[in-house]
Amino acid sequence: MTINDSAFAASTTNTITTTSSKIKAKSRRWTAWLDVSQSLSGVILALFLWTHLVLVSSILLGGDAMSWVAGLMELSFLSSDGHGYPWIVSLIAIGIGALAFIHVLVALQKLPLSLKQQLALRKQMSAIKHGDTQLWVWQAITGVIIFVLLPVHLWLIGSAPETIGPSGSASRIWNDGVWLLYLPLLLSVELHAAIGMYRVAIKWGAARDVNTRARMKKIKSIISVVFILIGLASLLAFLPYA
């Protein structure tokens, strides 16, 4: 090999190494962007979910209380006739649907979609009993349920926002049988949100020791139970208005 050949080979090697480094750097940035996007969208959706459930639970205080909350959401205090603007609820439903879709797209990058990946995960879980991995599996399962049921819920609300209230909501839930949709959706979203917030906290360094992680798991479980009970009580509270 001549000197020129050696120089060319070295240059080629350096070029390949530089290109490989750039590709790896871009891959790391893309992975980091996916992590941030998934965490941020998940936190926003969880906070909205809990806020939404608290607002719906106003039915526990009576029909007038829920009517006031519904009017507040529709900005009735800004309209001359006091009826508000129901289309605002439709816009919120569209926005939440879009954010949930983005969250799903990002989350799909980490799910074991192929049969080979699923078999490998099952083998690993049977060999190693890891609590956080089991939570992740439950989060994936509830995520699939939410992916199927949430669009239906958003459509029912977004297409008829003027029916939101004690009588309209009660008729939809109990007379039209939509409780069959809301019950599994309630259980799934509450478990999914609590697990998600716990995993986000762990991922970004909120728990730096085993004891802290154990306490956070207890808090997660308490949050799930509390909001599920609130949701169930709210569903039952609509019965007298049906």
Tab-separated table of C-alpha atoms in Angstrom:
chain	number	residue	atom	x	y	z
A	1	MET	CA	0.000	0.000	0.000
A	2	THR	CA	1.390	3.406	-0.957
A	3	ILE	CA	1.386	6.502	1.236
A	4	ASN	CA	-1.545	7.927	-0.717
A	5	ASP	CA	-3.459	4.680	-0.292
A	6	SER	CA	-2.806	4.766	3.458
A	7	ALA	CA	-3.938	8.368	3.695
A	8	PHE	CA	-7.093	7.576	1.701
A	9	ALA	CA	-7.886	4.580	3.928
A	10	ALA	CA	-7.369	6.637	7.078
A	11	SER	CA	-9.550	9.426	5.692
A	12	THR	CA	-12.281	6.945	4.791
A	13	THR	CA	-12.127	5.386	8.261
A	14	ASN	CA	-12.378	8.817	9.895
A	15	THR	CA	-15.328	9.725	7.694
A	16	ILE	CA	-17.167	6.520	8.544
A	17	THR	CA	-16.446	6.999	12.252
A	18	THR	CA	-17.659	10.606	12.160
A	19	THR	CA	-20.818	9.630	10.271
A	20	SER	CA	-21.495	6.801	12.717
A	21	SER	CA	-21.028	9.188	15.654
A	22	LYS	CA	-23.460	11.681	14.109
A	23	ILE	CA	-26.044	8.960	13.572
A	24	LYS	CA	-25.684	7.786	17.175
A	25	ALA	CA	-25.958	11.378	18.429
A	26	LYS	CA	-29.127	11.930	16.394
A	27	SER	CA	-30.520	8.632	17.685
A	28	ARG	CA	-29.839	9.673	21.284
A	29	ARG	CA	-31.476	13.058	20.721
A	30	TRP	CA	-34.496	11.368	19.134
A	31	THR	CA	-34.791	8.935	22.045
A	32	ALA	CA	-34.496	11.793	24.531
A	33	TRP	CA	-37.174	13.756	22.645
A	34	LEU	CA	-39.498	10.739	22.741
A	35	ASP	CA	-38.942	10.325	26.487
A	36	VAL	CA	-39.686	13.995	27.187
A	37	SER	CA	-42.718	13.995	24.880
A	38	GLN	CA	-44.172	10.866	26.458
A	39	SER	CA	-43.607	12.127	29.997
A	40	LEU	CA	-44.920	15.633	29.344
A	41	SER	CA	-48.022	14.533	27.429
A	42	GLY	CA	-48.710	11.875	30.057
A	43	VAL	CA	-48.484	14.342	32.936
A	44	ILE	CA	-50.784	16.817	31.172
A	45	LEU	CA	-53.337	14.099	30.419
A	46	ALA	CA	-53.223	12.741	33.996
A	47	LEU	CA	-53.722	16.198	35.508
A	48	PHE	CA	-56.588	16.884	33.123
A	49	LEU	CA	-58.152	13.522	33.955
A	50	TRP	CA	-58.122	14.170	37.686
A	51	THR	CA	-59.401	17.721	37.227
A	52	HIS	CA	-62.153	16.446	34.947
A	53	LEU	CA	-63.188	13.800	37.481
A	54	VAL	CA	-63.319	16.368	40.290
A	55	LEU	CA	-65.548	18.611	38.151
A	56	VAL	CA	-67.862	15.715	37.262
A	57	SER	CA	-68.039	14.726	40.931
A	58	SER	CA	-69.857	18.017	41.553
A	59	ILE	CA	-72.971	15.887	40.977
A	60	LEU	CA	-72.327	14.525	44.469
A	61	LEU	CA	-73.250	17.993	45.766
A	62	GLY	CA	-76.485	18.043	43.797
A	63	GLY	CA	-77.808	18.891	40.364
A	64	ASP	CA	-77.485	22.651	40.877
A	65	ALA	CA	-73.810	22.302	41.713
A	66	MET	CA	-73.110	20.344	38.530
A	67	SER	CA	-75.168	22.760	36.438
A	68	TRP	CA	-73.073	25.611	37.814
A	69	VAL	CA	-69.834	23.778	36.978
A	70	ALA	CA	-71.089	22.955	33.461
A	71	GLY	CA	-72.016	26.597	32.932
A	72	LEU	CA	-68.615	27.681	34.183
A	73	MET	CA	-66.876	25.359	31.709
A	74	GLU	CA	-68.994	26.811	28.894
A	75	LEU	CA	-68.217	30.398	29.992
A	76	SER	CA	-71.882	31.132	30.587
A	77	PHE	CA	-70.940	34.281	32.521
A	78	LEU	CA	-69.654	35.796	29.272
A	79	SER	CA	-72.808	35.176	27.196
A	80	SER	CA	-75.753	37.555	27.170
A	81	ASP	CA	-78.356	34.784	27.499
A	82	GLY	CA	-76.417	32.901	30.200
A	83	HIS	CA	-76.358	29.683	28.165
A	84	GLY	CA	-72.659	29.868	27.487
A	85	TYR	CA	-70.778	28.396	24.564
A	86	PRO	CA	-71.051	24.580	24.499
A	87	TRP	CA	-68.651	24.409	21.532
A	88	ILE	CA	-65.843	25.175	23.997
A	89	VAL	CA	-66.347	21.676	25.414
A	90	SER	CA	-66.080	20.282	21.888
A	91	LEU	CA	-62.775	22.106	21.384
A	92	ILE	CA	-61.478	20.699	24.680
A	93	ALA	CA	-62.495	17.183	23.581
A	94	ILE	CA	-60.671	17.635	20.267
A	95	GLY	CA	-57.572	18.962	22.024
A	96	ILE	CA	-57.479	16.110	24.527
A	97	GLY	CA	-58.034	13.601	21.737
A	98	ALA	CA	-55.115	15.045	19.756
A	99	LEU	CA	-52.816	15.036	22.791
A	100	ALA	CA	-53.823	11.458	23.650
A	101	PHE	CA	-53.102	10.415	20.047
A	102	ILE	CA	-49.612	11.926	20.247
A	103	HIS	CA	-49.062	10.190	23.586
A	104	VAL	CA	-50.071	6.848	22.051
A	105	LEU	CA	-47.808	7.292	19.034
A	106	VAL	CA	-44.818	7.993	21.262
A	107	ALA	CA	-45.650	5.145	23.644
A	108	LEU	CA	-45.907	2.671	20.763
A	109	GLN	CA	-42.170	3.058	20.197
A	110	LYS	CA	-41.534	1.203	23.453
A	111	LEU	CA	-44.235	-1.457	23.388
A	112	PRO	CA	-43.433	-5.098	22.526
A	113	LEU	CA	-45.553	-5.223	19.377
A	114	SER	CA	-44.073	-8.337	17.753
A	115	LEU	CA	-44.769	-11.859	18.971
A	116	LYS	CA	-41.040	-12.414	19.512
A	117	GLN	CA	-40.819	-9.380	21.804
A	118	GLN	CA	-43.912	-10.430	23.747
A	119	LEU	CA	-42.569	-13.946	24.283
A	120	ALA	CA	-39.235	-12.536	25.439
A	121	LEU	CA	-41.002	-10.213	27.897
A	122	ARG	CA	-43.147	-13.047	29.252
A	123	LYS	CA	-40.066	-15.239	29.706
A	124	GLN	CA	-38.241	-12.460	31.511
A	125	MET	CA	-41.183	-11.714	33.813
A	126	SER	CA	-41.568	-15.392	34.713
A	127	ALA	CA	-37.893	-15.587	35.600
A	128	ILE	CA	-37.549	-12.233	37.367
A	129	LYS	CA	-40.372	-10.872	39.522
A	130	HIS	CA	-39.792	-7.145	39.167
A	131	GLY	CA	-42.544	-4.903	40.541
A	132	ASP	CA	-41.938	-1.920	38.280
A	133	THR	CA	-41.914	-4.134	35.184
A	134	GLN	CA	-45.271	-5.584	36.202
A	135	LEU	CA	-46.602	-2.055	36.648
A	136	TRP	CA	-45.375	-1.216	33.162
A	137	VAL	CA	-47.247	-4.218	31.755
A	138	TRP	CA	-50.442	-3.102	33.507
A	139	GLN	CA	-49.909	0.377	32.118
A	140	ALA	CA	-49.595	-1.083	28.616
A	141	ILE	CA	-52.759	-3.184	29.035
A	142	THR	CA	-54.824	-0.281	30.366
A	143	GLY	CA	-53.363	1.901	27.619
A	144	VAL	CA	-54.795	-0.419	24.968
A	145	ILE	CA	-58.215	-0.326	26.655
A	146	ILE	CA	-58.102	3.470	26.802
A	147	PHE	CA	-57.057	3.631	23.154
A	148	VAL	CA	-60.253	1.750	22.229
A	149	LEU	CA	-62.730	3.423	24.610
A	150	LEU	CA	-61.535	7.026	24.929
A	151	PRO	CA	-62.395	8.089	21.334
A	152	VAL	CA	-65.982	6.932	21.898
A	153	HIS	CA	-66.233	8.962	25.109
A	154	LEU	CA	-64.750	12.062	23.475
A	155	TRP	CA	-67.159	11.713	20.554
A	156	LEU	CA	-70.195	11.404	22.828
A	157	ILE	CA	-69.177	14.518	24.746
A	158	GLY	CA	-67.790	16.564	21.861
A	159	SER	CA	-70.711	15.931	19.504
A	160	ALA	CA	-73.379	16.902	22.046
A	161	PRO	CA	-71.796	19.278	24.594
A	162	GLU	CA	-75.130	20.969	25.287
A	163	THR	CA	-76.360	17.773	26.995
A	164	ILE	CA	-73.742	17.940	29.741
A	165	GLY	CA	-75.562	18.420	33.016
A	166	PRO	CA	-77.492	16.425	35.621
A	167	SER	CA	-80.347	15.271	33.358
A	168	GLY	CA	-78.495	15.008	30.059
A	169	SER	CA	-75.513	13.170	31.507
A	170	ALA	CA	-77.748	10.888	33.579
A	171	SER	CA	-79.810	9.984	30.513
A	172	ARG	CA	-76.682	9.193	28.521
A	173	ILE	CA	-75.089	7.155	31.306
A	174	TRP	CA	-78.031	5.113	32.535
A	175	ASN	CA	-80.850	5.295	29.989
A	176	ASP	CA	-78.563	4.851	26.979
A	177	GLY	CA	-76.363	2.309	28.755
A	178	VAL	CA	-73.128	4.282	28.388
A	179	TRP	CA	-72.109	3.196	31.897
A	180	LEU	CA	-70.947	0.005	30.185
A	181	LEU	CA	-68.341	2.192	28.487
A	182	TYR	CA	-67.590	4.501	31.410
A	183	LEU	CA	-66.982	1.793	34.011
A	184	PRO	CA	-64.052	0.025	32.283
A	185	LEU	CA	-62.781	3.399	31.051
A	186	LEU	CA	-62.813	4.781	34.604
A	187	LEU	CA	-60.873	1.813	35.987
A	188	SER	CA	-58.382	1.853	33.119
A	189	VAL	CA	-57.634	5.586	33.076
A	190	GLU	CA	-57.210	5.820	36.840
A	191	LEU	CA	-54.799	2.884	36.985
A	192	HIS	CA	-52.978	4.085	33.876
A	193	ALA	CA	-52.634	7.668	35.111
A	194	ALA	CA	-51.426	6.757	38.607
A	195	ILE	CA	-48.883	4.250	37.291
A	196	GLY	CA	-47.778	6.731	34.654
A	197	MET	CA	-47.209	9.537	37.152
A	198	TYR	CA	-45.275	7.137	39.379
A	199	ARG	CA	-43.062	6.018	36.492
A	200	VAL	CA	-42.478	9.604	35.358
A	201	ALA	CA	-41.383	10.508	38.884
A	202	ILE	CA	-39.020	7.526	38.970
A	203	LYS	CA	-37.637	8.255	35.504
A	204	TRP	CA	-36.796	11.850	36.305
A	205	GLY	CA	-35.138	11.145	39.643
A	206	ALA	CA	-37.865	11.749	42.228
A	207	ALA	CA	-37.019	8.507	44.058
A	208	ARG	CA	-33.347	7.969	44.775
A	209	ASP	CA	-33.646	5.108	47.259
A	210	VAL	CA	-35.759	2.016	47.830
A	211	ASN	CA	-37.728	3.476	50.746
A	212	THR	CA	-38.754	6.527	48.744
A	213	ARG	CA	-39.866	4.315	45.864
A	214	ALA	CA	-41.922	2.157	48.250
A	215	ARG	CA	-43.645	5.248	49.663
A	216	MET	CA	-44.387	6.490	46.163
A	217	LYS	CA	-45.976	3.156	45.280
A	218	LYS	CA	-48.265	3.499	48.307
A	219	ILE	CA	-49.197	7.033	47.248
A	220	LYS	CA	-49.884	5.747	43.735
A	221	SER	CA	-52.211	3.057	45.077
A	222	ILE	CA	-54.027	5.530	47.333
A	223	ILE	CA	-54.554	7.947	44.445
A	224	SER	CA	-55.965	5.165	42.267
A	225	VAL	CA	-58.379	3.978	44.954
A	226	VAL	CA	-59.543	7.495	45.872
A	227	PHE	CA	-60.287	8.576	42.311
A	228	ILE	CA	-61.912	5.264	41.382
A	229	LEU	CA	-64.226	5.596	44.395
A	230	ILE	CA	-65.022	9.191	43.445
A	231	GLY	CA	-65.777	8.082	39.894
A	232	LEU	CA	-68.023	5.206	40.995
A	233	ALA	CA	-69.862	7.440	43.473
A	234	SER	CA	-70.397	10.022	40.731
A	235	LEU	CA	-71.822	7.434	38.343
A	236	LEU	CA	-74.291	6.292	41.009
A	237	ALA	CA	-75.173	9.889	41.886
A	238	PHE	CA	-76.560	10.366	38.368
A	239	LEU	CA	-79.172	7.635	38.893
A	240	PRO	CA	-81.848	9.878	40.487
A	241	TYR	CA	-81.673	12.214	37.473
A	242	ALA	CA	-82.074	9.472	34.870
